[in-house]
mmCIF file of C-alpha atoms and ligand atoms in Angstrom:
data_model
loop_
_atom_site.group_PDB
_atom_site.id
_atom_site.type_symbol
_atom_site.label_atom_id
_atom_site.label_comp_id
_atom_site.label_asym_id
_atom_site.label_seq_id
_atom_site.Cartn_x
_atom_site.Cartn_y
_atom_site.Cartn_z
ATOM 1 C CA MET A 977 -15.465 17.050 -16.479
ATOM 2 C CA LYS A 978 -12.491 18.082 -18.607
ATOM 3 C CA ILE A 979 -8.683 17.156 -16.816
ATOM 4 C CA SER A 980 -5.795 19.474 -19.208
ATOM 5 C CA ILE A 981 -2.757 16.994 -20.776
ATOM 6 C CA THR A 982 0.885 19.076 -21.130
ATOM 7 C CA GLU A 983 2.978 16.254 -21.883
ATOM 8 C CA THR A 984 6.858 16.391 -21.203
ATOM 9 C CA ASP A 985 9.259 16.878 -25.364
ATOM 10 C CA GLN A 986 11.721 14.762 -23.730
ATOM 11 C CA SER A 987 10.833 11.601 -22.106
ATOM 12 C CA ARG A 988 13.333 10.385 -19.607
ATOM 13 C CA ILE A 989 11.922 6.539 -20.510
ATOM 14 C CA SER A 990 15.409 5.514 -22.179
ATOM 15 C CA ASP A 991 17.262 6.650 -19.089
ATOM 16 C CA VAL A 992 15.981 3.450 -16.981
ATOM 17 C CA ASP A 993 17.278 -0.098 -16.301
ATOM 18 C CA PHE A 994 14.278 -2.236 -16.140
ATOM 19 C CA ASP A 995 15.480 -5.443 -15.211
ATOM 20 C CA ASN A 996 17.412 -3.897 -12.056
ATOM 21 C CA LEU A 997 14.104 -1.646 -10.473
ATOM 22 C CA GLN A 998 14.385 -0.815 -7.461
ATOM 23 C CA PHE A 999 10.757 0.040 -5.403
ATOM 24 C CA GLY A 1000 9.834 3.664 -5.733
ATOM 25 C CA ARG A 1001 13.494 4.744 -7.580
ATOM 26 C CA VAL A 1002 12.611 6.332 -10.930
ATOM 27 C CA PHE A 1003 9.597 7.807 -12.008
ATOM 28 C CA SER A 1004 7.209 7.633 -14.633
ATOM 29 C CA ASP A 1005 7.941 11.208 -17.802
ATOM 30 C CA HIS A 1006 3.314 12.550 -16.517
ATOM 31 C CA MET A 1007 2.381 13.782 -13.030
ATOM 32 C CA LEU A 1008 -1.515 14.191 -12.186
ATOM 33 C CA GLU A 1009 -2.159 18.144 -10.124
ATOM 34 C CA MET A 1010 -4.925 19.534 -8.100
ATOM 35 C CA VAL A 1011 -5.378 22.433 -6.148
ATOM 36 C CA TYR A 1012 -8.344 22.242 -3.629
ATOM 37 C CA LYS A 1013 -9.213 26.198 -2.873
ATOM 38 C CA ASP A 1014 -11.342 28.344 -2.139
ATOM 39 C CA GLY A 1015 -14.227 25.422 -1.292
ATOM 40 C CA SER A 1016 -13.239 23.092 -4.042
ATOM 41 C CA TRP A 1017 -11.105 20.927 -6.067
ATOM 42 C CA GLN A 1018 -10.202 22.760 -9.342
ATOM 43 C CA LYS A 1019 -10.009 21.249 -12.590
ATOM 44 C CA ALA A 1020 -7.412 19.026 -12.505
ATOM 45 C CA GLU A 1021 -3.778 19.084 -15.145
ATOM 46 C CA ILE A 1022 -1.434 16.048 -16.025
ATOM 47 C CA LYS A 1023 2.286 16.897 -17.016
ATOM 48 C CA PRO A 1024 6.144 15.957 -16.988
ATOM 49 C CA TYR A 1025 7.434 15.021 -14.003
ATOM 50 C CA GLY A 1026 9.522 17.286 -11.859
ATOM 51 C CA PRO A 1027 9.538 19.880 -8.494
ATOM 52 C CA VAL A 1028 6.545 21.887 -7.532
ATOM 53 C CA GLN A 1029 6.562 24.742 -5.838
ATOM 54 C CA PHE A 1030 5.806 25.384 -2.454
ATOM 55 C CA THR A 1031 6.167 27.983 0.919
ATOM 56 C CA PRO A 1032 8.106 27.219 3.909
ATOM 57 C CA SER A 1033 5.297 27.841 5.500
ATOM 58 C CA MET A 1034 2.995 25.546 3.730
ATOM 59 C CA GLN A 1035 0.735 23.809 6.802
ATOM 60 C CA ALA A 1036 1.617 20.238 5.898
ATOM 61 C CA LEU A 1037 4.966 20.941 6.642
ATOM 62 C CA HIS A 1038 4.772 22.242 10.849
ATOM 63 C CA TYR A 1039 1.469 19.562 11.588
ATOM 64 C CA GLY A 1040 1.381 17.028 8.894
ATOM 65 C CA GLN A 1041 -1.965 16.704 7.549
ATOM 66 C CA ALA A 1042 -1.468 14.935 4.892
ATOM 67 C CA ILE A 1043 -2.375 11.603 3.195
ATOM 68 C CA PHE A 1044 -1.291 8.979 -0.029
ATOM 69 C CA GLU A 1045 -2.415 5.560 -0.828
ATOM 70 C CA GLY A 1046 -0.645 2.985 -3.245
ATOM 71 C CA MET A 1047 -1.888 1.185 -6.131
ATOM 72 C CA LYS A 1048 -0.965 -1.175 -8.986
ATOM 73 C CA ALA A 1049 -0.863 -1.100 -12.386
ATOM 74 C CA TYR A 1050 -0.204 -4.428 -14.394
ATOM 75 C CA HIS A 1051 1.749 -5.144 -17.795
ATOM 76 C CA VAL A 1052 -0.976 -8.052 -19.598
ATOM 77 C CA ASP A 1053 0.395 -7.658 -23.031
ATOM 78 C CA ASP A 1054 0.166 -4.700 -25.358
ATOM 79 C CA GLU A 1055 -2.818 -2.894 -26.046
ATOM 80 C CA THR A 1056 -3.652 -4.257 -21.928
ATOM 81 C CA ILE A 1057 -3.000 -2.443 -19.079
ATOM 82 C CA HIS A 1058 -4.883 -3.795 -15.969
ATOM 83 C CA LEU A 1059 -5.052 -0.875 -12.600
ATOM 84 C CA PHE A 1060 -6.288 -2.774 -9.265
ATOM 85 C CA ARG A 1061 -9.627 -2.107 -7.537
ATOM 86 C CA PRO A 1062 -8.974 1.835 -8.516
ATOM 87 C CA LYS A 1063 -12.235 2.535 -6.609
ATOM 88 C CA ASP A 1064 -11.300 0.700 -3.242
ATOM 89 C CA HIS A 1065 -8.027 3.351 -3.303
ATOM 90 C CA HIS A 1066 -10.632 5.947 -3.365
ATOM 91 C CA GLN A 1067 -12.835 5.374 -0.950
ATOM 92 C CA ARG A 1068 -9.507 4.313 1.628
ATOM 93 C CA LEU A 1069 -8.091 7.873 0.424
ATOM 94 C CA ASN A 1070 -11.636 9.584 1.180
ATOM 95 C CA ASN A 1071 -12.004 7.724 4.696
ATOM 96 C CA SER A 1072 -7.914 9.217 5.111
ATOM 97 C CA ALA A 1073 -9.008 12.907 3.603
ATOM 98 C CA ARG A 1074 -12.210 12.107 6.577
ATOM 99 C CA ARG A 1075 -10.026 12.273 9.223
ATOM 100 C CA LEU A 1076 -7.428 13.806 8.910
ATOM 101 C CA CYS A 1077 -10.470 16.709 8.445
ATOM 102 C CA MET A 1078 -9.472 17.128 4.245
ATOM 103 C CA PRO A 1079 -11.401 17.408 1.581
ATOM 104 C CA GLU A 1080 -12.743 14.412 0.061
ATOM 105 C CA LEU A 1081 -12.358 13.796 -3.967
ATOM 106 C CA ASP A 1082 -14.932 13.453 -6.937
ATOM 107 C CA GLU A 1083 -14.646 9.313 -7.641
ATOM 108 C CA GLU A 1084 -15.100 10.479 -11.375
ATOM 109 C CA VAL A 1085 -11.716 12.566 -11.217
ATOM 110 C CA PHE A 1086 -9.860 9.797 -9.413
ATOM 111 C CA ILE A 1087 -10.552 7.277 -12.223
ATOM 112 C CA LYS A 1088 -10.907 9.731 -15.080
ATOM 113 C CA GLY A 1089 -7.601 11.212 -13.856
ATOM 114 C CA LEU A 1090 -5.595 7.411 -12.835
ATOM 115 C CA GLU A 1091 -7.088 6.439 -16.336
ATOM 116 C CA LYS A 1092 -5.545 8.830 -18.676
ATOM 117 C CA LEU A 1093 -2.008 9.435 -15.869
ATOM 118 C CA ILE A 1094 -1.389 5.919 -17.157
ATOM 119 C CA ALA A 1095 -2.118 5.730 -20.813
ATOM 120 C CA LEU A 1096 -0.011 8.539 -21.501
ATOM 121 C CA ASP A 1097 2.929 6.865 -19.408
ATOM 122 C CA HIS A 1098 2.200 3.385 -21.281
ATOM 123 C CA LYS A 1099 5.446 2.657 -21.702
ATOM 124 C CA TRP A 1100 6.701 2.950 -18.144
ATOM 125 C CA VAL A 1101 4.458 -0.522 -17.039
ATOM 126 C CA PRO A 1102 7.350 -3.221 -17.398
ATOM 127 C CA LYS A 1103 6.406 -5.813 -18.196
ATOM 128 C CA GLU A 1104 8.289 -8.400 -16.334
ATOM 129 C CA ARG A 1105 5.725 -10.706 -14.095
ATOM 130 C CA SER A 1106 6.514 -9.845 -10.653
ATOM 131 C CA HIS A 1107 7.204 -6.140 -12.011
ATOM 132 C CA ALA A 1108 4.320 -3.776 -12.350
ATOM 133 C CA LEU A 1109 3.849 0.087 -11.998
ATOM 134 C CA TYR A 1110 2.806 1.360 -8.493
ATOM 135 C CA VAL A 1111 0.708 4.967 -8.167
ATOM 136 C CA ARG A 1112 0.285 6.709 -5.573
ATOM 137 C CA PRO A 1113 -2.343 9.646 -5.537
ATOM 138 C CA PHE A 1114 -1.526 11.314 -1.965
ATOM 139 C CA MET A 1115 -2.785 15.037 -1.220
ATOM 140 C CA PHE A 1116 -1.507 17.858 1.540
ATOM 141 C CA ALA A 1117 -2.434 20.749 2.959
ATOM 142 C CA SER A 1118 -0.712 23.662 1.730
ATOM 143 C CA GLU A 1119 -2.014 26.825 2.446
ATOM 144 C CA GLU A 1120 0.996 29.401 4.330
ATOM 145 C CA TYR A 1121 0.000 30.409 6.978
ATOM 146 C CA LEU A 1122 0.888 28.704 10.748
ATOM 147 C CA ALA A 1123 -1.928 28.145 12.444
ATOM 148 C CA ALA A 1124 -2.649 24.659 14.165
ATOM 149 C CA LYS A 1125 -5.577 23.992 12.763
ATOM 150 C CA SER A 1126 -6.586 23.003 9.444
ATOM 151 C CA SER A 1127 -5.820 24.206 6.849
ATOM 152 C CA LYS A 1128 -8.503 26.112 3.029
ATOM 153 C CA GLU A 1129 -5.699 24.740 0.662
ATOM 154 C CA TYR A 1130 -4.610 21.735 -0.385
ATOM 155 C CA ARG A 1131 -2.490 19.609 -3.312
ATOM 156 C CA PHE A 1132 -3.952 16.658 -4.155
ATOM 157 C CA TYR A 1133 -0.727 14.803 -7.072
ATOM 158 C CA VAL A 1134 -0.711 11.588 -8.441
ATOM 159 C CA ILE A 1135 2.435 9.946 -9.782
ATOM 160 C CA THR A 1136 3.981 6.621 -10.699
ATOM 161 C CA SER A 1137 6.779 4.642 -10.542
ATOM 162 C CA PRO A 1138 8.066 1.113 -12.288
ATOM 163 C CA VAL A 1139 8.868 -0.952 -9.722
ATOM 164 C CA ALA A 1140 10.449 -4.286 -8.865
ATOM 165 C CA ALA A 1141 9.756 -6.466 -5.729
ATOM 166 C CA TYR A 1142 9.388 -3.667 -2.062
ATOM 167 C CA TYR A 1143 11.563 -6.211 0.725
ATOM 168 C CA SER A 1144 14.569 -7.028 -0.666
ATOM 169 C CA GLU A 1145 14.108 -10.508 -0.177
ATOM 170 C CA GLY A 1146 12.008 -10.845 -2.461
ATOM 171 C CA PHE A 1147 10.919 -14.550 -1.629
ATOM 172 C CA ASN A 1148 12.662 -14.590 1.215
ATOM 173 C CA PRO A 1149 11.222 -14.520 3.721
ATOM 174 C CA VAL A 1150 10.708 -11.473 6.392
ATOM 175 C CA LYS A 1151 12.251 -11.473 9.875
ATOM 176 C CA LEU A 1152 9.804 -9.232 12.073
ATOM 177 C CA THR A 1153 10.459 -8.802 15.826
ATOM 178 C CA THR A 1154 7.935 -7.553 18.354
ATOM 179 C CA SER A 1155 8.703 -4.003 20.405
ATOM 180 C CA GLU A 1156 8.351 -3.539 23.927
ATOM 181 C CA LYS A 1157 8.254 0.233 23.830
ATOM 182 C CA PHE A 1158 6.716 1.803 20.984
ATOM 183 C CA VAL A 1159 3.301 1.346 19.116
ATOM 184 C CA ARG A 1160 2.328 2.131 16.334
ATOM 185 C CA ALA A 1161 -1.458 3.362 16.863
ATOM 186 C CA VAL A 1162 -4.582 3.275 19.041
ATOM 187 C CA ARG A 1163 -7.471 2.534 18.757
ATOM 188 C CA GLY A 1164 -9.140 6.687 17.666
ATOM 189 C CA GLY A 1165 -5.706 7.771 16.237
ATOM 190 C CA THR A 1166 -4.804 7.344 12.804
ATOM 191 C CA GLY A 1167 -4.392 4.009 12.661
ATOM 192 C CA GLU A 1168 -6.839 3.277 10.175
ATOM 193 C CA ALA A 1169 -5.635 5.564 8.069
ATOM 194 C CA LYS A 1170 -3.082 6.262 5.406
ATOM 195 C CA ALA A 1171 -1.932 8.879 6.759
ATOM 196 C CA ALA A 1172 1.748 10.302 6.368
ATOM 197 C CA GLY A 1173 2.662 10.508 9.627
ATOM 198 C CA ASN A 1174 1.627 7.287 11.259
ATOM 199 C CA TYR A 1175 5.483 6.289 8.794
ATOM 200 C CA ALA A 1176 7.058 8.581 10.161
ATOM 201 C CA ALA A 1177 5.834 6.552 13.828
ATOM 202 C CA SER A 1178 7.826 3.914 12.483
ATOM 203 C CA PHE A 1179 10.636 5.008 11.371
ATOM 204 C CA LEU A 1180 12.530 4.345 14.854
ATOM 205 C CA PRO A 1181 11.731 1.318 16.426
ATOM 206 C CA ALA A 1182 12.099 -0.523 12.170
ATOM 207 C CA GLN A 1183 15.961 1.537 11.864
ATOM 208 C CA LYS A 1184 16.067 -0.283 15.340
ATOM 209 C CA ALA A 1185 15.306 -3.699 14.284
ATOM 210 C CA GLN A 1186 17.230 -3.451 10.976
ATOM 211 C CA SER A 1187 20.394 -2.280 14.034
ATOM 212 C CA LYS A 1188 19.462 -5.913 14.958
ATOM 213 C CA GLY A 1189 18.535 -8.145 12.333
ATOM 214 C CA PHE A 1190 15.254 -7.737 11.481
ATOM 215 C CA THR A 1191 13.676 -7.011 9.560
ATOM 216 C CA GLN A 1192 10.295 -4.834 10.276
ATOM 217 C CA VAL A 1193 8.087 -4.103 13.686
ATOM 218 C CA ILE A 1194 5.218 -6.558 13.830
ATOM 219 C CA TRP A 1195 3.273 -3.820 15.662
ATOM 220 C CA LEU A 1196 0.967 -4.868 18.861
ATOM 221 C CA ASP A 1197 -1.949 -3.892 20.243
ATOM 222 C CA ALA A 1198 -1.291 -0.352 22.525
ATOM 223 C CA ILE A 1199 -3.159 -0.640 25.375
ATOM 224 C CA GLU A 1200 -3.133 -4.716 26.492
ATOM 225 C CA ASN A 1201 0.844 -4.789 24.708
ATOM 226 C CA ARG A 1202 -0.955 -9.009 23.949
ATOM 227 C CA TYR A 1203 -2.837 -8.512 20.468
ATOM 228 C CA ILE A 1204 -1.217 -8.755 17.559
ATOM 229 C CA GLU A 1205 -2.114 -5.596 14.420
ATOM 230 C CA GLU A 1206 0.192 -4.664 11.496
ATOM 231 C CA VAL A 1207 3.588 -4.295 10.139
ATOM 232 C CA GLY A 1208 3.053 -1.536 8.874
ATOM 233 C CA THR A 1209 3.979 -1.908 5.094
ATOM 234 C CA MET A 1210 1.773 -5.122 5.114
ATOM 235 C CA ASN A 1211 -0.466 -7.293 7.010
ATOM 236 C CA ILE A 1212 -0.027 -10.013 8.518
ATOM 237 C CA PHE A 1213 -2.021 -14.239 8.175
ATOM 238 C CA PHE A 1214 -1.041 -16.450 9.391
ATOM 239 C CA LYS A 1215 -2.735 -20.370 8.117
ATOM 240 C CA ILE A 1216 -3.389 -22.458 11.209
ATOM 241 C CA LYS A 1217 -4.225 -25.779 9.976
ATOM 242 C CA ASP A 1218 -6.443 -25.800 8.196
ATOM 243 C CA LYS A 1219 -7.853 -21.737 9.289
ATOM 244 C CA LEU A 1220 -7.016 -18.315 8.370
ATOM 245 C CA VAL A 1221 -6.512 -16.094 10.663
ATOM 246 C CA THR A 1222 -6.138 -12.589 10.426
ATOM 247 C CA PRO A 1223 -6.448 -10.142 12.766
ATOM 248 C CA GLU A 1224 -9.322 -7.453 12.517
ATOM 249 C CA LEU A 1225 -10.088 -4.278 11.704
ATOM 250 C CA THR A 1226 -10.191 -2.888 15.518
ATOM 251 C CA GLY A 1227 -10.202 1.076 13.741
ATOM 252 C CA SER A 1228 -5.953 1.204 14.612
ATOM 253 C CA VAL A 1229 -5.285 -1.083 11.357
ATOM 254 C CA LEU A 1230 -4.876 -0.683 7.937
ATOM 255 C CA PRO A 1231 -7.448 -1.719 6.377
ATOM 256 C CA GLY A 1232 -5.978 -3.468 3.835
ATOM 257 C CA ILE A 1233 -7.055 -3.756 -0.119
ATOM 258 C CA THR A 1234 -5.009 -7.169 -0.831
ATOM 259 C CA ARG A 1235 -5.925 -7.772 2.397
ATOM 260 C CA ARG A 1236 -9.803 -8.168 2.014
ATOM 261 C CA SER A 1237 -8.291 -9.684 -1.242
ATOM 262 C CA VAL A 1238 -7.055 -13.178 0.131
ATOM 263 C CA ILE A 1239 -10.191 -13.160 2.427
ATOM 264 C CA ALA A 1240 -12.381 -12.942 -0.536
ATOM 265 C CA ILE A 1241 -10.258 -15.856 -1.866
ATOM 266 C CA ALA A 1242 -9.486 -17.875 0.499
ATOM 267 C CA LYS A 1243 -13.572 -17.895 1.490
ATOM 268 C CA GLU A 1244 -14.267 -18.538 -3.284
ATOM 269 C CA TRP A 1245 -11.052 -21.666 -1.862
ATOM 270 C CA GLY A 1246 -14.153 -22.913 0.111
ATOM 271 C CA MET A 1247 -11.077 -21.810 3.064
ATOM 272 C CA LYS A 1248 -11.981 -21.034 7.115
ATOM 273 C CA VAL A 1249 -10.983 -18.174 7.138
ATOM 274 C CA GLU A 1250 -11.335 -15.720 10.837
ATOM 275 C CA GLU A 1251 -10.398 -12.049 11.419
ATOM 276 C CA ARG A 1252 -10.684 -11.249 15.277
ATOM 277 C CA LYS A 1253 -8.326 -10.378 18.481
ATOM 278 C CA VAL A 1254 -4.848 -12.844 18.102
ATOM 279 C CA ALA A 1255 -3.005 -12.907 20.975
ATOM 280 C CA ILE A 1256 1.199 -12.627 20.144
ATOM 281 C CA ASP A 1257 0.694 -15.856 22.245
ATOM 282 C CA GLU A 1258 -2.236 -17.787 20.399
ATOM 283 C CA ILE A 1259 0.060 -17.532 17.644
ATOM 284 C CA LEU A 1260 3.410 -18.957 20.247
ATOM 285 C CA GLU A 1261 1.646 -21.472 20.922
ATOM 286 C CA SER A 1262 0.213 -22.994 17.572
ATOM 287 C CA TYR A 1263 3.223 -23.145 17.118
ATOM 288 C CA GLU A 1264 5.272 -24.947 19.903
ATOM 289 C CA SER A 1265 1.753 -27.456 19.403
ATOM 290 C CA GLY A 1266 3.345 -27.143 15.648
ATOM 291 C CA ASN A 1267 -0.051 -26.176 14.066
ATOM 292 C CA LEU A 1268 1.753 -23.144 12.784
ATOM 293 C CA GLU A 1269 1.763 -23.358 9.449
ATOM 294 C CA GLU A 1270 2.560 -20.495 7.294
ATOM 295 C CA VAL A 1271 2.476 -16.055 8.361
ATOM 296 C CA PHE A 1272 2.848 -14.208 5.634
ATOM 297 C CA GLY A 1273 2.427 -10.588 4.603
ATOM 298 C CA SER A 1274 -0.596 -8.229 2.511
ATOM 299 C CA GLY A 1275 0.218 -5.065 1.132
ATOM 300 C CA THR A 1276 0.064 -3.503 -3.070
ATOM 301 C CA ALA A 1277 3.291 -2.922 -2.441
ATOM 302 C CA ALA A 1278 5.029 -6.674 -0.685
ATOM 303 C CA VAL A 1279 2.333 -7.933 -2.779
ATOM 304 C CA ILE A 1280 2.546 -10.923 -0.741
ATOM 305 C CA SER A 1281 6.115 -11.617 1.349
ATOM 306 C CA PRO A 1282 5.582 -15.008 3.341
ATOM 307 C CA VAL A 1283 7.324 -14.288 6.583
ATOM 308 C CA GLY A 1284 10.584 -16.995 8.095
ATOM 309 C CA LEU A 1285 10.594 -15.508 11.655
ATOM 310 C CA ILE A 1286 8.748 -13.721 14.307
ATOM 311 C CA HIS A 1287 10.849 -12.570 17.647
ATOM 312 C CA HIS A 1288 8.890 -10.864 20.306
ATOM 313 C CA GLY A 1289 9.767 -11.093 24.017
ATOM 314 C CA GLY A 1290 13.025 -14.191 24.258
ATOM 315 C CA GLU A 1291 10.883 -16.660 22.706
ATOM 316 C CA THR A 1292 11.579 -16.693 18.247
ATOM 317 C CA ILE A 1293 9.069 -18.214 15.345
ATOM 318 C CA GLN A 1294 10.736 -19.773 13.086
ATOM 319 C CA LEU A 1295 9.384 -21.101 10.534
ATOM 320 C CA ASP A 1296 10.531 -24.169 8.294
ATOM 321 C CA GLN A 1297 9.599 -21.825 4.902
ATOM 322 C CA GLN A 1298 13.144 -22.178 2.701
ATOM 323 C CA LYS A 1299 10.399 -19.341 0.821
ATOM 324 C CA ILE A 1300 7.294 -19.008 0.864
ATOM 325 C CA GLY A 1301 5.239 -21.830 1.874
ATOM 326 C CA PRO A 1302 2.846 -23.819 -0.457
ATOM 327 C CA PHE A 1303 -0.336 -20.753 0.698
ATOM 328 C CA ALA A 1304 0.745 -18.482 0.118
ATOM 329 C CA LYS A 1305 2.593 -19.448 -2.826
ATOM 330 C CA LYS A 1306 -0.627 -20.663 -3.662
ATOM 331 C CA MET A 1307 -2.167 -16.956 -2.910
ATOM 332 C CA TYR A 1308 0.743 -14.924 -4.632
ATOM 333 C CA ASP A 1309 -0.112 -16.601 -7.550
ATOM 334 C CA THR A 1310 -3.765 -16.486 -7.926
ATOM 335 C CA ILE A 1311 -3.854 -12.898 -6.619
ATOM 336 C CA THR A 1312 -1.785 -11.914 -9.355
ATOM 337 C CA GLY A 1313 -2.775 -14.487 -12.021
ATOM 338 C CA ILE A 1314 -6.038 -12.098 -11.434
ATOM 339 C CA GLN A 1315 -4.086 -8.733 -11.520
ATOM 340 C CA TYR A 1316 -1.699 -9.932 -14.510
ATOM 341 C CA GLY A 1317 -4.680 -10.807 -16.431
ATOM 342 C CA LYS A 1318 -3.579 -14.630 -16.826
ATOM 343 C CA ILE A 1319 -6.164 -15.956 -14.634
ATOM 344 C CA ASP A 1320 -10.408 -14.547 -15.281
ATOM 345 C CA ASP A 1321 -11.035 -12.420 -13.252
ATOM 346 C CA PRO A 1322 -14.647 -13.273 -10.824
ATOM 347 C CA PHE A 1323 -14.160 -10.608 -8.548
ATOM 348 C CA GLY A 1324 -14.839 -8.238 -10.418
ATOM 349 C CA TRP A 1325 -11.509 -6.332 -9.615
ATOM 350 C CA THR A 1326 -9.348 -5.791 -12.388
ATOM 351 C CA HIS A 1327 -10.156 -2.443 -14.130
ATOM 352 C CA PRO A 1328 -8.797 -2.301 -17.781
ATOM 353 C CA ILE A 1329 -6.723 1.047 -18.554
ATOM 354 C CA SER A 1330 -8.545 2.195 -22.450
ATOM 355 C CA LEU A 1331 -4.736 2.856 -24.407
ATOM 356 C CA ASP A 1332 -6.889 4.934 -27.465
HETATM 357 C C1 LIG B 2330 1.545 0.330 0.105
HETATM 358 O O1 LIG B 2330 1.820 -1.284 0.079
HETATM 359 O O2 LIG B 2330 1.565 1.032 -1.035
HETATM 360 C C2 LIG B 2330 1.728 0.791 1.553
HETATM 361 O O3 LIG B 2330 1.344 2.522 0.701
HETATM 362 C C3 LIG B 2330 2.858 0.624 2.221
HETATM 363 C C4 LIG B 2330 4.080 1.685 1.318
HETATM 364 C C5 LIG B 2330 5.069 1.593 3.129
HETATM 365 C C6 LIG B 2330 4.881 1.372 0.740
#
């Protein structure tokens, strides 16, 4: 499998202020592009990052047939860069593709494409701990056709972006509220796929929450408006005494790869982990009885993000977390320690990128 590479003759890296990175504002010199037509994926190309041409009748613009992934590459030392769990991201991309009636990608092309792209732009991987190169693979329907049916043509891209923390709060706890009116996803819908439209549908409720001083919405299930699902930008965990509790994957929750990593690490530590239905009332009760010790979110972009406040109906859970709780901090240190190659990876999650 050959990937053609056209290098830029004008790197933009000297324009980047690596000391003041935000999330997703600057993009590395190159991108990967692959076209699907006549029933198969064509040869992958790596080329300079820049605008791409498409027609206004392209199906993705009208019917939202679009999916994406988010993963990160970490600077270990000047000779070593780690990608985190790329094969799991590949599997999830293909799960999303199946749900959205899009073509799947071969693992070999996906992994080799990532390796070559990241090796070419390795200087863009930030060196500072807590910063990383965010890797965004995405696929959309590109056929020029207004019929509301699955496209026969697709494009797949990978772009990369040096990033700092996702939430401007950094390690300061985020504030969440439930929504009485809106839902994120319903079982049987697209909630467990990483479909672009899931995010678009969350913007209005998120904006309303933000106008009231909250960071994000914590979503409840769409049927009973009772069971906690996720936060839209991250999965959620509750430390209730010596147990770690997280909503089960019911079909409307995104199966987070950081979520899976948190569960594996906690189990490795001998902790009792419960993946099950978690009613918001149960969390309110465990807060009132003093058993709710910590709440945190997990995600590729968010990493481990402490939650300081949850608002539901007339009630408020206010956690006594000045910054990040001790359990979430230990989890953050362990996951990022593995990602940045500072501690052993007994799980085989890190994928070194060869820079030769
Ligand atoms: C990620 O964590 O990679 C995501 O895709 C979430 C996105 C809202 C930035």
